[in-house]
Coordinates of C-alpha atoms and ligand atoms in Angstrom, one line a residue:
X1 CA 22.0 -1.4 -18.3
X2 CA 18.6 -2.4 -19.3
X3 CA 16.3 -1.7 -15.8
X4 CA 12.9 -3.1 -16.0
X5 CA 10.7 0.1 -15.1
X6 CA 12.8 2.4 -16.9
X7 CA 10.8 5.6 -18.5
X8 CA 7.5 4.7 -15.9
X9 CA 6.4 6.8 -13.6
X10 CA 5.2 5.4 -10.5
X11 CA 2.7 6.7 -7.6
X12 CA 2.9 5.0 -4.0
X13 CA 0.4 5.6 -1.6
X14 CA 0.8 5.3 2.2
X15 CA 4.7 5.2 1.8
X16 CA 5.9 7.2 4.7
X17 CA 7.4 4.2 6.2
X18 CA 7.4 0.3 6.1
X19 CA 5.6 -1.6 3.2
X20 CA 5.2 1.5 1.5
X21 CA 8.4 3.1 1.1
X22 CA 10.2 -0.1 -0.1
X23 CA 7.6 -0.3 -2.8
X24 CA 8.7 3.5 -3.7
X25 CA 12.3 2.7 -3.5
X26 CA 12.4 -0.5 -5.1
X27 CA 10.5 0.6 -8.3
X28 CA 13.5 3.3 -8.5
X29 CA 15.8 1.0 -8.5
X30 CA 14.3 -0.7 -11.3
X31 CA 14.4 2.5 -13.3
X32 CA 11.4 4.4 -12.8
X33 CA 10.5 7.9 -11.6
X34 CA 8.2 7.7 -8.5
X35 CA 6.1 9.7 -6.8
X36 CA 6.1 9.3 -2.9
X37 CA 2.5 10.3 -1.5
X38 CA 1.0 9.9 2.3
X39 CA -1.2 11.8 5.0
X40 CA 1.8 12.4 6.7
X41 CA 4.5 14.1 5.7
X42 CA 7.8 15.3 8.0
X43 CA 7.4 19.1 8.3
X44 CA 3.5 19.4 8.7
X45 CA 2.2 22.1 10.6
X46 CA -1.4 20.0 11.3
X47 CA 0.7 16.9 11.9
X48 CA -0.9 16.2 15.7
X49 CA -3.9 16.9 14.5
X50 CA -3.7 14.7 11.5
X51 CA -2.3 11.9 14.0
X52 CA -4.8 12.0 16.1
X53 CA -7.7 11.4 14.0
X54 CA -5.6 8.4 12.4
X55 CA -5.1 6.8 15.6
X56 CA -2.0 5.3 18.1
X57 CA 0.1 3.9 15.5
X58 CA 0.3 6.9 13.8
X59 CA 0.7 9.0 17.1
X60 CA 3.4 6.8 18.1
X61 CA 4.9 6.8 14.7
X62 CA 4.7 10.9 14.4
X63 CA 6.1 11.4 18.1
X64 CA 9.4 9.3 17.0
X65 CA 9.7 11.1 14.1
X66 CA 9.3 7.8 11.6
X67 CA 7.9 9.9 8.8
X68 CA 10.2 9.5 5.8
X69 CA 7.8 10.8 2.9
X70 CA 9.9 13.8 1.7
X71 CA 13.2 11.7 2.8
X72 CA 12.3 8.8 0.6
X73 CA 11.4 11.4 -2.7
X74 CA 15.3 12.6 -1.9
X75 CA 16.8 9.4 -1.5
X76 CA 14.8 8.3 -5.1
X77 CA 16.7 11.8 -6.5
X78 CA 19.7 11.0 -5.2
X79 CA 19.5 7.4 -7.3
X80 CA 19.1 9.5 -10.5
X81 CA 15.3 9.4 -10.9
X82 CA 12.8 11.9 -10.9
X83 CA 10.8 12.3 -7.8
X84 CA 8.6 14.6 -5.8
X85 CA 6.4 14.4 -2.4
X86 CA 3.2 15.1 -1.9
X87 CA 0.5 14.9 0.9
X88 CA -2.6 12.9 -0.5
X89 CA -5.3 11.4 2.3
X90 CA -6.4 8.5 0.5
X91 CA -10.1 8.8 1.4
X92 CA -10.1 12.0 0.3
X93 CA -11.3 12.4 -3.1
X94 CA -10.4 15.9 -3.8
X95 CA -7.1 15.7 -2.4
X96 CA -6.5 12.7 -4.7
X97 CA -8.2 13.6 -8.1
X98 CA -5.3 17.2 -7.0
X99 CA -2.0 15.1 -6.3
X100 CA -3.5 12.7 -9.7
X101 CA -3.7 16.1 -11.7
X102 CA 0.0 17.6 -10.2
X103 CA 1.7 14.5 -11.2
X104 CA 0.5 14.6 -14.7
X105 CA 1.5 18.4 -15.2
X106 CA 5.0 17.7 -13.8
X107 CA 5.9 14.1 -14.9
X108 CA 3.2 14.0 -18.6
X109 CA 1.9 10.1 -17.1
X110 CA 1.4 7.6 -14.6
X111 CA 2.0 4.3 -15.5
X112 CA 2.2 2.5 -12.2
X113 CA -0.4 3.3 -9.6
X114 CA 0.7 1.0 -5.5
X115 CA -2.4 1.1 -3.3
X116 CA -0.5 0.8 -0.5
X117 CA -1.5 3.1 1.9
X118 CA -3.7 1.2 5.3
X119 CA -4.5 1.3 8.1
X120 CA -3.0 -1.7 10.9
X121 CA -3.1 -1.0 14.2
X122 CA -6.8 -2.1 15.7
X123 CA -7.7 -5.8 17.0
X124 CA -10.9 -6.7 18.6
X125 CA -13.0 -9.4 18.8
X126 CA -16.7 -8.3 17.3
X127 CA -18.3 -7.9 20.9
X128 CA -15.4 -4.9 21.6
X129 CA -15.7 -3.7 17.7
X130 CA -15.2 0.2 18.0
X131 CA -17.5 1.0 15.7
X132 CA -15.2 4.3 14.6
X133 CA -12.4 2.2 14.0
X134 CA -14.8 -0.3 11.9
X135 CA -15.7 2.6 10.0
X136 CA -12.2 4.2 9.3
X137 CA -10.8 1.0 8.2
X138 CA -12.9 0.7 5.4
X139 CA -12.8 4.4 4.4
X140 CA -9.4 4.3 4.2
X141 CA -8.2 1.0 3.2
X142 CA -10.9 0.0 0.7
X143 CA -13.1 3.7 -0.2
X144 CA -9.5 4.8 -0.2
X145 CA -8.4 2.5 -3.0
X146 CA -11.1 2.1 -4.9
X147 CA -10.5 6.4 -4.7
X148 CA -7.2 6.3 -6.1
X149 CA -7.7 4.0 -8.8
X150 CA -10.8 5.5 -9.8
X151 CA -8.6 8.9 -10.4
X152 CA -6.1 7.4 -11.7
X153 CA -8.0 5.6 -14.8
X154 CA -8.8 8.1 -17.2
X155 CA -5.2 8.7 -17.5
X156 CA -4.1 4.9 -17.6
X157 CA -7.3 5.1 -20.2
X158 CA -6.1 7.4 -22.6
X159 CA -2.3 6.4 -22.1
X160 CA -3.6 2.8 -23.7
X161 CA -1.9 1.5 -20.6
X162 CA -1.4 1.3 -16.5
X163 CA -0.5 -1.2 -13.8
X164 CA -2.1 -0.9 -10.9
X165 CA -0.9 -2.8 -7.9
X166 CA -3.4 -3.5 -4.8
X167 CA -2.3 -4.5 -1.2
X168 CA -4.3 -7.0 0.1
X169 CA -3.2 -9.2 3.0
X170 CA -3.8 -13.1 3.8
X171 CA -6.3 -12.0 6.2
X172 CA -8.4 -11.2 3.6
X173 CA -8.3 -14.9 2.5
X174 CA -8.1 -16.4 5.9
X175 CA -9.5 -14.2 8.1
X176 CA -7.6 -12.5 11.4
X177 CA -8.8 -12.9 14.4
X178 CA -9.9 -9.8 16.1
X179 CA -9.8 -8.2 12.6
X180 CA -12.9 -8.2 11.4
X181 CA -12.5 -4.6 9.8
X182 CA -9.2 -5.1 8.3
X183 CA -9.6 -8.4 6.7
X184 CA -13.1 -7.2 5.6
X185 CA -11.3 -4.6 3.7
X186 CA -8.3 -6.8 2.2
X187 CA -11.2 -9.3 0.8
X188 CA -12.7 -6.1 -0.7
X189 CA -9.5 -5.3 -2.5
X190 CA -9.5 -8.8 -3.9
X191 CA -12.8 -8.5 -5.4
X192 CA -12.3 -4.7 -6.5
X193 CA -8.8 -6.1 -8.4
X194 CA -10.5 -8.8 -10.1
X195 CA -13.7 -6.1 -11.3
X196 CA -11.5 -3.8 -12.4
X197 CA -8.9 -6.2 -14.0
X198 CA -12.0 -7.1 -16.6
X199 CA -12.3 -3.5 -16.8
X200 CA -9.5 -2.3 -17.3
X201 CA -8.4 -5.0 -20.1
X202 CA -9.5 -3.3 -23.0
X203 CA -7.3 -0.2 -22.4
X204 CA -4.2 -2.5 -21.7
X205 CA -4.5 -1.6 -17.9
X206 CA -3.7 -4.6 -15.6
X207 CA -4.7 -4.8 -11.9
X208 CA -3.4 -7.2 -9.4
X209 CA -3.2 -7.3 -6.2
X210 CA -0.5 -8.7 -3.6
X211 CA -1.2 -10.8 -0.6
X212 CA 1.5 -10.3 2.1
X213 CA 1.7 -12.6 4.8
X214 CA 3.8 -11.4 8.1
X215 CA 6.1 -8.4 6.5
X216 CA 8.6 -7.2 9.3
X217 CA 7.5 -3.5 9.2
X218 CA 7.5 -1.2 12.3
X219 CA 4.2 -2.0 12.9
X220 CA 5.0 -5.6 13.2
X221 CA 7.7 -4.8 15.5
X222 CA 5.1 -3.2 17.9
X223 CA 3.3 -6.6 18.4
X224 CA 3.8 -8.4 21.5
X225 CA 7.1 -10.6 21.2
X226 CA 5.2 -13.9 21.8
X227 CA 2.1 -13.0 19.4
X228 CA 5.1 -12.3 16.8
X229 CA 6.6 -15.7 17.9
X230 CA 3.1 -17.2 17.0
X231 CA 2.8 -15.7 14.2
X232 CA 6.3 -16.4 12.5
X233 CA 5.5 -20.3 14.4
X234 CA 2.6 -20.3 11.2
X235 CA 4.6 -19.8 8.5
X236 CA 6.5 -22.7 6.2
X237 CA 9.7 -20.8 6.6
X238 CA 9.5 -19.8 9.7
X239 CA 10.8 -16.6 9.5
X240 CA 8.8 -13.0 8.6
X241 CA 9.3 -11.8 5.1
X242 CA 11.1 -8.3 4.7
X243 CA 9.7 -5.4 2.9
X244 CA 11.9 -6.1 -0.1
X245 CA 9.9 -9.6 -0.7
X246 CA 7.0 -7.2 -1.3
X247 CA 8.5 -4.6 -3.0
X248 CA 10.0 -7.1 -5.4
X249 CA 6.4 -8.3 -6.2
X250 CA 5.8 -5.0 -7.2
X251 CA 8.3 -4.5 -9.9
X252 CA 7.7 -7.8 -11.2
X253 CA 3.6 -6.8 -11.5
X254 CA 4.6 -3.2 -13.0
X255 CA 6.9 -4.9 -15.5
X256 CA 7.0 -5.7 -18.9
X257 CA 7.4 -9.7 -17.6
X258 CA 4.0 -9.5 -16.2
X259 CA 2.7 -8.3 -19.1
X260 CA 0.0 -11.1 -19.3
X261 CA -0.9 -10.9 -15.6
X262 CA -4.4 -9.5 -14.5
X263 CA -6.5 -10.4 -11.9
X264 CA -5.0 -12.1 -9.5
X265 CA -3.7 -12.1 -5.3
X266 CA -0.1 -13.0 -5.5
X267 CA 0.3 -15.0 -2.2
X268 CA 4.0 -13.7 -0.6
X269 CA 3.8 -15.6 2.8
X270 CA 6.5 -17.9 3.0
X271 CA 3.9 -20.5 2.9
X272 CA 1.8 -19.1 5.7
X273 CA -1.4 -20.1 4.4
X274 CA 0.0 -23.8 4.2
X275 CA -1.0 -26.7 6.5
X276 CA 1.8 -26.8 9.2
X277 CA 1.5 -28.5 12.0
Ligands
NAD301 N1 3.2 -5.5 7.5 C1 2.6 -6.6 7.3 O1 2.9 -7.7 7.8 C2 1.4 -6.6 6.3 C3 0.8 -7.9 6.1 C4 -0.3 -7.9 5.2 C5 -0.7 -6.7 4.5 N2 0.0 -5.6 4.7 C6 -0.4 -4.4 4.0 O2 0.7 -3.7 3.4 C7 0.4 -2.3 3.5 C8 1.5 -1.6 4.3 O3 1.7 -2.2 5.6 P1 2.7 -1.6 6.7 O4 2.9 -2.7 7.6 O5 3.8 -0.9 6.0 O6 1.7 -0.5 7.4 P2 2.0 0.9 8.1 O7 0.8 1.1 9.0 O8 3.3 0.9 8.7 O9 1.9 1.9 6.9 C9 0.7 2.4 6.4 C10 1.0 3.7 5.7 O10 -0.3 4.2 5.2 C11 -0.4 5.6 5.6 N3 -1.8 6.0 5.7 C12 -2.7 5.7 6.7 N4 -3.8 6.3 6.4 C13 -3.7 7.0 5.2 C14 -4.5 7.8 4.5 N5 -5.8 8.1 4.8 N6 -4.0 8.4 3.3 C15 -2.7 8.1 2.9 N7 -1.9 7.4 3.6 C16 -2.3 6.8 4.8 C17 0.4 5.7 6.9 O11 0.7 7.0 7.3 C18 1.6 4.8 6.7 O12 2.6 5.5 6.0 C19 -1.0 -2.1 4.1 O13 -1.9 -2.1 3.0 C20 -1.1 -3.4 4.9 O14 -2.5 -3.7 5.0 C21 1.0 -5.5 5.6

């Protein structure tokens, strides 16, 4: 059978759970080989540490034991693709510019680079703005992909070729109340996509970015039923979209049938950003 992404190789950031690991295990599906990075990983002797300085989501995800960054590399094995794990803190550039490096010796390329990796669990309005949290956001979500794509480019450069796939949010178009960091960042990633989309044309390297609405991930499962009632109440479909609707986006942006696709914030909201009423 002829699978869309087969031969890539693929690196996901942020894909120990939710958004992120569906964009790892859909992109395997579609053939390719894919490399499954995140800060956390399941047998980490620094792990509370590590969660700690992240903050509550991750505390709460690390004390349940939903890290799945090693599990998801077997699961890719197990479909018949080449995969491996590796810790890589986005907003650390050494770490990165390492995993980048690793990849290359054991897999000879990347061809498909998912900014994935984010940070979603702080709301307050600008009078209650933790000024830590203001800061981490950006470090991680937007230093932290600006970080990864600027390692990533010299190999996409002298390959002739790369996707690279951004993860923006509607937030970023509309705003979010109480979010002033996050959707600061996810406008950031629009503007870095479209810079680096004029950029990167000359070595055949697209960059897009994707613009999820409400995704039901386990972070959107934490949200208060009625807020999540609200929020589903403002989309066209009135339902939340899964993590496959995203991770579908992806393989169409790495493929060959998006070819002549650079530049832009695919919108995949169920028609959130529509006027209902
Ligand atoms: N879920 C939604 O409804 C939604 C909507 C719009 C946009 N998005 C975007 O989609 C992406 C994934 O969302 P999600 O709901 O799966 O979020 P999530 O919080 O469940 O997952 C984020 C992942 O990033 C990892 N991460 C955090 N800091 C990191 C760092 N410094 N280095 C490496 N990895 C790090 C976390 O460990 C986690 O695995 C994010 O970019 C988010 O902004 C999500």
């Amino acid at each position: 059978m002829n699978l869309p992404l087969a031969g890539k190789v693929a690196l996901v950031t942020g894909a120990s759970r939710g958004l992120g690991r569906m964009d790892a295990l859909m992109p395997a599906k579609a053939g390719a080989d894919v490399i499954v990075t995140d800060i956390l990983l399941e047998e980490d002797g620094n792990l509370e540490e590590t969660t700690e300085k992240m903050g509550p989501l991750a505390q709460i995800m690390a004390q349940s034991k939903q890290i799945y960054t090693r599990s998801t590399a077997k699961e890719i094995c197990a479909m018949g693709r080449r995969s491996a794990a590796f810790r890589m803190d986005v907003t650390d550039r050494e770490e990165v510019k390492s995993v980048m490096a690793k990849v290359i010796e054991q897999f000879g390329r990347i061809d498909i680079l998912v900014n994935n990796a984010a940070t979603v669990d702080h709301t307050a309005r600008l009078e209650h703005q933790n000024d830590a949290f203001w800061e981490r956001d950006l470090q991680i979500n937007l230093t932290g992909t600006y970080n990864c794509c600027k390692a990533v480019w010299p190999y996409m450069q002298e390959q002739k070729g790369g996707r690279i796939i951004n993860m923006a949010s509607i937030t970023g178009i509309m705003g979010g109340f109480g979010q002033s960091s996050y959707a600061t960042t996810k406008a950031g990633i629009l503007g870095l996509t479209r810079t680096l989309a004029l950029e990167g044309a000359r070595y055949e390297i697209t960059v897009n970015a994707i613009v999820p609405g409400i995704i039901n991930t386990e972070s959107f499962q934490m949200t208060k039923p009625d807020l999540r009632e609200r929020m589903i109440g403002r989309t066209a479909l009135k339902r939340p979209g899964k993590p496959e609707d995203i991770a579908h986006a992806v393989v169409f942006l790495a493929s060959d049938y998006a070819s002549y696709i650079t530049g832009i914030g695919l919108p995949v909201t169920g028609g959130l950003d529509l006027f209902t009423f």
